[in-house]
């Protein structure tokens, strides 16, 4: 039935050179290896079973788009499905949607590396109930080896919200929090490289602005948010979580950003959360700033 609708749509839009197929995606990809400029994996639930064929068949410089709707696995609501589907341990924190995106990217990078291919993340976002990646595929074993140096772990302290990132698939990761001594929780292996590409997103924004379409307002909002975080560090702090911990009411978000920057750190908003701050300031600095702002 879907094929009938597709044929109808092709006619309605007066398109030619469109071929419609009804086949299992993995088989179709393998039958046409190297033929695709764009591969868009958009299944129900996890894209994991299709990524091997997509990775095997994607050609140099092509675009690989990946959607995942199993966000509860990637975000760590359920740990085991994430380990099964993405071979990575998730952790449910205030920034778990970012961790989820990084697990998904990491899994794509590791899957493609089998075929001496690697990826560059052009754009990634977590919106409502799904996550979406736009990846540029590159070829070469050296490039692939280098790309895998972006795989690593995020270690998080549940007690004081300290976190640190360590790159390397089998790198040494600390067992205890250097701030409070609590046992750290680890998420990974996951992607610690860039998850937004400034140039690609800027070009998309220019393109959308030229069209000035109303329907593109939402898209522009998302793209601008992703652009801002393109050079930000991994993970972010959630103002409400820290204020709850400090037992204070949350100061105005703009003031917090202002103070962090005044103290010599960077601070950016994130599309992952309206109360999130991406910053290179350590947790203790942020706590001090929040307490100071709260005391007027
Ligand atoms: C979430 S929908 C994708 C919708 C489409 N990308 C869109 O935006 O309109 C998932 C689609 O994948 C199809 N599908 C499920 N398993 C498949 C498989 N093994 N091979 C090819 N298609 C499959 C389903 O029939 C369904 O139409
Ligand atoms: Zn701690």
mmCIF file of C-alpha atoms and ligand atoms in Angstrom:
data_model
loop_
_atom_site.group_PDB
_atom_site.id
_atom_site.type_symbol
_atom_site.label_atom_id
_atom_site.label_comp_id
_atom_site.label_asym_id
_atom_site.label_seq_id
_atom_site.Cartn_x
_atom_site.Cartn_y
_atom_site.Cartn_z
ATOM 1 C CA UNK A 1 0.000 0.000 0.000
ATOM 2 C CA UNK A 2 2.824 2.436 0.853
ATOM 3 C CA UNK A 3 4.272 1.784 -2.615
ATOM 4 C CA UNK A 4 0.934 2.721 -4.211
ATOM 5 C CA UNK A 5 0.950 6.045 -2.354
ATOM 6 C CA UNK A 6 4.562 6.635 -3.378
ATOM 7 C CA UNK A 7 3.662 6.082 -7.055
ATOM 8 C CA UNK A 8 0.702 8.428 -6.674
ATOM 9 C CA UNK A 9 2.906 11.110 -5.107
ATOM 10 C CA UNK A 10 5.458 10.818 -7.896
ATOM 11 C CA UNK A 11 2.665 11.429 -10.428
ATOM 12 C CA UNK A 12 1.147 14.300 -8.429
ATOM 13 C CA UNK A 13 4.513 16.048 -8.324
ATOM 14 C CA UNK A 14 5.298 15.358 -11.981
ATOM 15 C CA UNK A 15 8.585 13.699 -11.084
ATOM 16 C CA UNK A 16 10.558 11.411 -13.323
ATOM 17 C CA UNK A 17 13.671 9.325 -12.720
ATOM 18 C CA UNK A 18 12.214 8.013 -9.472
ATOM 19 C CA UNK A 19 12.351 4.298 -8.849
ATOM 20 C CA UNK A 20 10.292 2.804 -6.061
ATOM 21 C CA UNK A 21 11.291 -0.465 -4.428
ATOM 22 C CA UNK A 22 9.752 -2.781 -1.883
ATOM 23 C CA UNK A 23 12.562 -4.680 -0.236
ATOM 24 C CA UNK A 24 14.213 -5.138 3.104
ATOM 25 C CA UNK A 25 16.428 -2.074 3.644
ATOM 26 C CA UNK A 26 19.576 -4.089 4.398
ATOM 27 C CA UNK A 27 19.145 -6.253 1.300
ATOM 28 C CA UNK A 28 18.339 -3.248 -0.877
ATOM 29 C CA UNK A 29 21.422 -1.402 0.382
ATOM 30 C CA UNK A 30 23.714 -4.369 -0.227
ATOM 31 C CA UNK A 31 22.299 -4.933 -3.737
ATOM 32 C CA UNK A 32 23.192 -1.336 -4.580
ATOM 33 C CA UNK A 33 26.452 -0.830 -2.716
ATOM 34 C CA UNK A 34 28.237 2.437 -3.475
ATOM 35 C CA UNK A 35 25.270 3.853 -5.414
ATOM 36 C CA UNK A 36 23.887 6.199 -2.792
ATOM 37 C CA UNK A 37 24.542 9.896 -2.280
ATOM 38 C CA UNK A 38 22.243 9.825 0.745
ATOM 39 C CA UNK A 39 21.186 6.934 2.959
ATOM 40 C CA UNK A 40 18.416 7.780 5.426
ATOM 41 C CA UNK A 41 17.828 5.186 8.133
ATOM 42 C CA UNK A 42 14.491 6.064 9.734
ATOM 43 C CA UNK A 43 12.978 2.892 11.178
ATOM 44 C CA UNK A 44 10.559 2.368 14.039
ATOM 45 C CA UNK A 45 12.692 2.190 17.206
ATOM 46 C CA UNK A 46 16.377 1.448 16.908
ATOM 47 C CA UNK A 47 18.400 1.995 13.709
ATOM 48 C CA UNK A 48 21.034 -0.407 15.039
ATOM 49 C CA UNK A 49 20.192 -3.457 12.832
ATOM 50 C CA UNK A 50 20.470 -1.356 9.643
ATOM 51 C CA UNK A 51 23.713 0.461 10.384
ATOM 52 C CA UNK A 52 25.974 -2.368 9.357
ATOM 53 C CA UNK A 53 24.559 -2.476 5.828
ATOM 54 C CA UNK A 54 24.423 1.310 5.680
ATOM 55 C CA UNK A 55 28.076 1.524 6.755
ATOM 56 C CA UNK A 56 29.137 -1.178 4.305
ATOM 57 C CA UNK A 57 27.304 0.415 1.384
ATOM 58 C CA UNK A 58 27.769 4.155 1.992
ATOM 59 C CA UNK A 59 30.180 5.752 -0.409
ATOM 60 C CA UNK A 60 32.915 8.346 0.171
ATOM 61 C CA UNK A 61 31.570 11.849 0.952
ATOM 62 C CA UNK A 62 27.974 10.616 1.048
ATOM 63 C CA UNK A 63 25.427 11.649 3.651
ATOM 64 C CA UNK A 64 24.180 9.156 6.218
ATOM 65 C CA UNK A 65 21.076 10.223 8.180
ATOM 66 C CA UNK A 66 20.074 8.208 11.232
ATOM 67 C CA UNK A 67 16.937 8.441 13.373
ATOM 68 C CA UNK A 68 16.464 6.685 16.716
ATOM 69 C CA UNK A 69 13.134 6.670 18.532
ATOM 70 C CA UNK A 70 14.273 4.318 21.293
ATOM 71 C CA UNK A 71 15.334 7.286 23.407
ATOM 72 C CA UNK A 72 14.549 5.510 26.669
ATOM 73 C CA UNK A 73 17.343 3.050 25.876
ATOM 74 C CA UNK A 74 19.813 5.692 24.702
ATOM 75 C CA UNK A 75 19.028 7.979 27.641
ATOM 76 C CA UNK A 76 19.446 5.201 30.162
ATOM 77 C CA UNK A 77 15.905 4.746 31.502
ATOM 78 C CA UNK A 78 16.604 1.095 30.741
ATOM 79 C CA UNK A 79 20.277 0.177 30.761
ATOM 80 C CA UNK A 80 20.212 -3.312 29.242
ATOM 81 C CA UNK A 81 18.537 -2.441 25.881
ATOM 82 C CA UNK A 82 21.198 0.221 25.298
ATOM 83 C CA UNK A 83 23.989 -2.246 25.992
ATOM 84 C CA UNK A 84 22.323 -4.798 23.696
ATOM 85 C CA UNK A 85 21.550 -2.441 20.816
ATOM 86 C CA UNK A 86 24.457 0.018 21.014
ATOM 87 C CA UNK A 87 27.073 -1.930 23.011
ATOM 88 C CA UNK A 88 27.355 1.037 25.339
ATOM 89 C CA UNK A 89 26.374 1.745 28.920
ATOM 90 C CA UNK A 90 24.045 4.730 29.256
ATOM 91 C CA UNK A 91 23.496 6.869 32.322
ATOM 92 C CA UNK A 92 20.308 8.724 33.200
ATOM 93 C CA UNK A 93 21.430 12.216 34.196
ATOM 94 C CA UNK A 94 20.150 15.741 33.543
ATOM 95 C CA UNK A 95 22.165 15.673 30.292
ATOM 96 C CA UNK A 96 21.149 12.119 29.275
ATOM 97 C CA UNK A 97 19.812 13.227 25.877
ATOM 98 C CA UNK A 98 23.272 14.435 24.972
ATOM 99 C CA UNK A 99 24.783 11.208 26.311
ATOM 100 C CA UNK A 100 22.248 9.331 24.148
ATOM 101 C CA UNK A 101 23.252 11.234 21.011
ATOM 102 C CA UNK A 102 26.917 10.557 21.824
ATOM 103 C CA UNK A 103 26.221 6.839 22.293
ATOM 104 C CA UNK A 104 24.417 6.717 18.937
ATOM 105 C CA UNK A 105 27.229 8.609 17.145
ATOM 106 C CA UNK A 106 29.843 6.402 18.825
ATOM 107 C CA UNK A 107 28.032 3.275 17.685
ATOM 108 C CA UNK A 108 27.852 4.593 14.093
ATOM 109 C CA UNK A 109 31.581 5.447 14.163
ATOM 110 C CA UNK A 110 32.519 1.997 15.494
ATOM 111 C CA UNK A 111 30.228 0.222 13.002
ATOM 112 C CA UNK A 112 31.637 2.119 10.010
ATOM 113 C CA UNK A 113 35.211 1.621 11.182
ATOM 114 C CA UNK A 114 34.875 -2.073 10.316
ATOM 115 C CA UNK A 115 34.770 -0.983 6.675
ATOM 116 C CA UNK A 116 37.636 1.535 7.080
ATOM 117 C CA UNK A 117 35.126 4.367 6.974
ATOM 118 C CA UNK A 118 34.621 7.165 9.424
ATOM 119 C CA UNK A 119 32.131 9.913 10.071
ATOM 120 C CA UNK A 120 31.998 13.623 10.639
ATOM 121 C CA UNK A 121 28.899 14.790 12.485
ATOM 122 C CA UNK A 122 27.319 17.627 10.499
ATOM 123 C CA UNK A 123 24.260 18.108 12.685
ATOM 124 C CA UNK A 124 22.629 16.188 15.510
ATOM 125 C CA UNK A 125 19.603 16.883 17.638
ATOM 126 C CA UNK A 126 17.274 15.409 20.186
ATOM 127 C CA UNK A 127 13.712 16.589 19.605
ATOM 128 C CA UNK A 128 10.571 15.340 21.364
ATOM 129 C CA UNK A 129 10.669 11.553 21.198
ATOM 130 C CA UNK A 130 13.474 11.055 18.709
ATOM 131 C CA UNK A 131 17.155 11.661 18.013
ATOM 132 C CA UNK A 132 18.517 12.442 14.591
ATOM 133 C CA UNK A 133 22.039 12.475 13.133
ATOM 134 C CA UNK A 134 23.363 13.855 9.850
ATOM 135 C CA UNK A 135 26.746 12.277 9.180
ATOM 136 C CA UNK A 136 29.256 12.764 6.409
ATOM 137 C CA UNK A 137 30.933 9.491 5.479
ATOM 138 C CA UNK A 138 34.668 9.481 4.805
ATOM 139 C CA UNK A 139 36.912 6.641 3.720
ATOM 140 C CA UNK A 140 40.377 5.497 4.764
ATOM 141 C CA UNK A 141 41.842 3.286 7.479
ATOM 142 C CA UNK A 142 44.124 6.041 8.863
ATOM 143 C CA UNK A 143 41.258 8.534 9.009
ATOM 144 C CA UNK A 144 39.140 5.866 10.623
ATOM 145 C CA UNK A 145 41.795 5.094 13.273
ATOM 146 C CA UNK A 146 42.098 8.805 14.051
ATOM 147 C CA UNK A 147 38.342 9.208 14.263
ATOM 148 C CA UNK A 148 38.118 6.424 16.833
ATOM 149 C CA UNK A 149 40.303 8.445 19.212
ATOM 150 C CA UNK A 150 37.063 10.378 19.800
ATOM 151 C CA UNK A 151 35.525 7.353 21.506
ATOM 152 C CA UNK A 152 35.619 7.500 25.284
ATOM 153 C CA UNK A 153 33.680 7.693 28.531
ATOM 154 C CA UNK A 154 31.818 10.242 30.626
ATOM 155 C CA UNK A 155 32.246 9.734 34.373
ATOM 156 C CA UNK A 156 29.608 11.330 36.578
ATOM 157 C CA UNK A 157 29.261 11.894 40.311
ATOM 158 C CA UNK A 158 25.670 11.466 41.437
ATOM 159 C CA UNK A 159 26.440 13.141 44.743
ATOM 160 C CA UNK A 160 28.012 16.487 43.725
ATOM 161 C CA UNK A 161 27.336 16.578 39.922
ATOM 162 C CA UNK A 162 31.045 16.571 39.058
ATOM 163 C CA UNK A 163 31.749 15.012 35.687
ATOM 164 C CA UNK A 164 34.733 14.362 33.464
ATOM 165 C CA UNK A 165 35.344 12.996 29.984
ATOM 166 C CA UNK A 166 38.142 10.620 29.046
ATOM 167 C CA UNK A 167 38.946 9.746 25.454
ATOM 168 C CA UNK A 168 40.190 6.270 24.494
ATOM 169 C CA UNK A 169 38.409 2.927 24.120
ATOM 170 C CA UNK A 170 40.416 1.267 26.890
ATOM 171 C CA UNK A 171 41.634 4.323 28.729
ATOM 172 C CA UNK A 172 42.082 4.586 32.494
ATOM 173 C CA UNK A 173 39.011 6.141 34.079
ATOM 174 C CA UNK A 174 38.909 7.253 37.705
ATOM 175 C CA UNK A 175 36.786 5.198 40.089
ATOM 176 C CA UNK A 176 36.078 7.970 42.608
ATOM 177 C CA UNK A 177 35.007 11.613 42.466
ATOM 178 C CA UNK A 178 37.999 13.931 42.993
ATOM 179 C CA UNK A 179 35.661 16.500 44.604
ATOM 180 C CA UNK A 180 33.702 14.460 47.138
ATOM 181 C CA UNK A 181 35.113 10.917 47.075
ATOM 182 C CA UNK A 182 31.831 9.281 45.964
ATOM 183 C CA UNK A 183 31.984 6.388 43.479
ATOM 184 C CA UNK A 184 31.776 7.682 39.891
ATOM 185 C CA UNK A 185 29.269 6.282 37.389
ATOM 186 C CA UNK A 186 30.551 5.729 33.851
ATOM 187 C CA UNK A 187 28.707 6.006 30.540
ATOM 188 C CA UNK A 188 30.205 4.717 27.300
ATOM 189 C CA UNK A 189 31.894 3.913 25.087
ATOM 190 C CA UNK A 190 30.519 7.017 23.371
ATOM 191 C CA UNK A 191 31.547 9.805 20.999
ATOM 192 C CA UNK A 192 33.436 12.687 22.634
ATOM 193 C CA UNK A 193 34.194 14.499 19.368
ATOM 194 C CA UNK A 194 32.146 17.309 17.848
ATOM 195 C CA UNK A 195 28.428 16.687 17.456
ATOM 196 C CA UNK A 196 27.646 19.895 15.526
ATOM 197 C CA UNK A 197 29.436 21.289 12.478
ATOM 198 C CA UNK A 198 29.486 25.079 12.494
ATOM 199 C CA UNK A 199 30.016 25.527 8.749
ATOM 200 C CA UNK A 200 27.331 23.070 7.694
ATOM 201 C CA UNK A 201 24.768 24.516 10.097
ATOM 202 C CA UNK A 202 25.590 28.125 9.115
ATOM 203 C CA UNK A 203 25.054 27.214 5.445
ATOM 204 C CA UNK A 204 21.707 25.623 6.285
ATOM 205 C CA UNK A 205 20.663 28.722 8.216
ATOM 206 C CA UNK A 206 21.606 31.000 5.291
ATOM 207 C CA UNK A 207 19.644 28.791 2.923
ATOM 208 C CA UNK A 208 16.531 28.820 5.136
ATOM 209 C CA UNK A 209 16.732 32.554 5.775
ATOM 210 C CA UNK A 210 16.891 33.261 2.052
ATOM 211 C CA UNK A 211 13.634 31.405 1.561
ATOM 212 C CA UNK A 212 11.972 33.209 4.479
ATOM 213 C CA UNK A 213 9.365 30.490 4.790
ATOM 214 C CA UNK A 214 7.125 30.565 7.837
ATOM 215 C CA UNK A 215 7.238 26.791 8.092
ATOM 216 C CA UNK A 216 10.998 27.035 8.572
ATOM 217 C CA UNK A 217 10.816 29.120 11.753
ATOM 218 C CA UNK A 218 10.946 26.075 14.034
ATOM 219 C CA UNK A 219 13.777 24.630 11.996
ATOM 220 C CA UNK A 220 15.727 27.895 12.170
ATOM 221 C CA UNK A 221 15.276 27.990 15.925
ATOM 222 C CA UNK A 222 16.723 24.497 16.248
ATOM 223 C CA UNK A 223 19.573 25.167 13.809
ATOM 224 C CA UNK A 224 20.561 28.352 15.626
ATOM 225 C CA UNK A 225 20.553 26.502 18.952
ATOM 226 C CA UNK A 226 22.740 23.745 17.484
ATOM 227 C CA UNK A 227 25.068 26.350 15.950
ATOM 228 C CA UNK A 228 25.626 28.008 19.336
ATOM 229 C CA UNK A 229 26.678 24.726 20.922
ATOM 230 C CA UNK A 230 28.953 23.706 18.028
ATOM 231 C CA UNK A 231 32.103 24.668 19.904
ATOM 232 C CA UNK A 232 30.947 23.877 23.432
ATOM 233 C CA UNK A 233 32.373 21.215 25.718
ATOM 234 C CA UNK A 234 30.668 17.841 26.163
ATOM 235 C CA UNK A 235 27.831 17.590 28.728
ATOM 236 C CA UNK A 236 26.026 20.502 30.339
ATOM 237 C CA UNK A 237 24.815 21.600 33.758
ATOM 238 C CA UNK A 238 21.160 22.004 34.579
ATOM 239 C CA UNK A 239 20.500 25.081 36.696
ATOM 240 C CA UNK A 240 17.450 23.571 38.388
ATOM 241 C CA UNK A 241 19.300 20.386 39.381
ATOM 242 C CA UNK A 242 22.148 22.363 40.948
ATOM 243 C CA UNK A 243 19.750 24.741 42.747
ATOM 244 C CA UNK A 244 17.785 21.782 44.089
ATOM 245 C CA UNK A 245 21.048 20.348 45.400
ATOM 246 C CA UNK A 246 21.994 23.695 46.975
ATOM 247 C CA UNK A 247 18.427 24.117 48.315
ATOM 248 C CA UNK A 248 18.117 27.598 46.812
ATOM 249 C CA UNK A 249 15.709 29.072 44.277
ATOM 250 C CA UNK A 250 17.075 29.457 40.771
ATOM 251 C CA UNK A 251 18.510 32.884 39.880
ATOM 252 C CA UNK A 252 17.693 34.358 36.455
ATOM 253 C CA UNK A 253 19.346 32.343 33.677
ATOM 254 C CA UNK A 254 20.777 35.423 31.914
ATOM 255 C CA UNK A 255 22.466 36.531 35.150
ATOM 256 C CA UNK A 256 24.080 33.120 35.604
ATOM 257 C CA UNK A 257 25.490 33.176 32.063
ATOM 258 C CA UNK A 258 26.745 36.722 32.641
ATOM 259 C CA UNK A 259 28.549 35.787 35.879
ATOM 260 C CA UNK A 260 30.144 32.627 34.461
ATOM 261 C CA UNK A 261 31.544 34.628 31.524
ATOM 262 C CA UNK A 262 32.615 37.459 33.870
ATOM 263 C CA UNK A 263 34.616 34.878 35.836
ATOM 264 C CA UNK A 264 36.585 34.007 32.702
ATOM 265 C CA UNK A 265 34.753 30.907 31.492
ATOM 266 C CA UNK A 266 32.693 30.215 28.405
ATOM 267 C CA UNK A 267 28.955 29.593 28.728
ATOM 268 C CA UNK A 268 26.460 28.689 26.033
ATOM 269 C CA UNK A 269 22.848 27.573 25.897
ATOM 270 C CA UNK A 270 21.991 24.128 24.574
ATOM 271 C CA UNK A 271 19.118 22.796 22.472
ATOM 272 C CA UNK A 272 19.004 19.765 24.793
ATOM 273 C CA UNK A 273 17.469 21.708 27.680
ATOM 274 C CA UNK A 274 16.053 25.226 28.220
ATOM 275 C CA UNK A 275 17.730 25.391 31.651
ATOM 276 C CA UNK A 276 21.031 23.852 30.545
ATOM 277 C CA UNK A 277 24.416 25.582 30.502
ATOM 278 C CA UNK A 278 27.330 24.333 28.450
ATOM 279 C CA UNK A 279 30.461 25.650 30.088
ATOM 280 C CA UNK A 280 34.065 24.839 30.849
ATOM 281 C CA UNK A 281 33.567 26.128 34.415
ATOM 282 C CA UNK A 282 33.942 23.372 37.030
ATOM 283 C CA UNK A 283 30.882 22.423 39.089
ATOM 284 C CA UNK A 284 32.282 24.097 42.226
ATOM 285 C CA UNK A 285 32.632 27.443 40.404
ATOM 286 C CA UNK A 286 29.048 27.227 39.211
ATOM 287 C CA UNK A 287 27.809 26.384 42.699
ATOM 288 C CA UNK A 288 29.696 29.419 44.085
ATOM 289 C CA UNK A 289 28.191 31.689 41.421
ATOM 290 C CA UNK A 290 24.657 30.396 42.098
ATOM 291 C CA UNK A 291 25.039 30.849 45.866
ATOM 292 C CA UNK A 292 26.397 34.364 45.412
ATOM 293 C CA UNK A 293 23.556 35.322 43.060
ATOM 294 C CA UNK A 294 21.036 33.855 45.483
ATOM 295 C CA UNK A 295 22.390 35.950 48.350
ATOM 296 C CA UNK A 296 22.004 39.063 46.175
HETATM 297 C C1 LIG B 1 9.221 5.519 10.917
HETATM 298 S S1 LIG B 1 8.754 4.951 9.346
HETATM 299 C C2 LIG B 1 9.677 5.916 8.242
HETATM 300 C C3 LIG B 1 8.943 7.010 7.658
HETATM 301 C C4 LIG B 1 9.611 7.818 6.573
HETATM 302 N N1 LIG B 1 11.042 7.940 6.712
HETATM 303 C C5 LIG B 1 8.954 9.163 6.594
HETATM 304 O O1 LIG B 1 9.555 10.119 7.145
HETATM 305 O O2 LIG B 1 7.827 9.251 6.130
HETATM 306 C C6 LIG B 1 9.538 3.410 9.240
HETATM 307 C C7 LIG B 1 9.283 2.692 7.909
HETATM 308 O O3 LIG B 1 10.232 1.631 7.770
HETATM 309 C C8 LIG B 1 9.597 0.518 7.168
HETATM 310 N N2 LIG B 1 10.396 -0.675 7.505
HETATM 311 C C9 LIG B 1 10.368 -1.406 8.651
HETATM 312 N N3 LIG B 1 11.276 -2.410 8.598
HETATM 313 C C10 LIG B 1 11.888 -2.308 7.391
HETATM 314 C C11 LIG B 1 12.912 -3.048 6.733
HETATM 315 N N4 LIG B 1 13.482 -4.109 7.318
HETATM 316 N N5 LIG B 1 13.281 -2.654 5.512
HETATM 317 C C12 LIG B 1 12.711 -1.581 4.897
HETATM 318 N N6 LIG B 1 11.750 -0.838 5.462
HETATM 319 C C13 LIG B 1 11.335 -1.199 6.691
HETATM 320 C C14 LIG B 1 8.212 0.534 7.754
HETATM 321 O O4 LIG B 1 7.308 -0.125 6.913
HETATM 322 C C15 LIG B 1 7.918 2.041 7.818
HETATM 323 O O5 LIG B 1 7.297 2.484 6.635
HETATM 324 ZN ZN1 LIG B 2 31.374 14.140 43.781
#
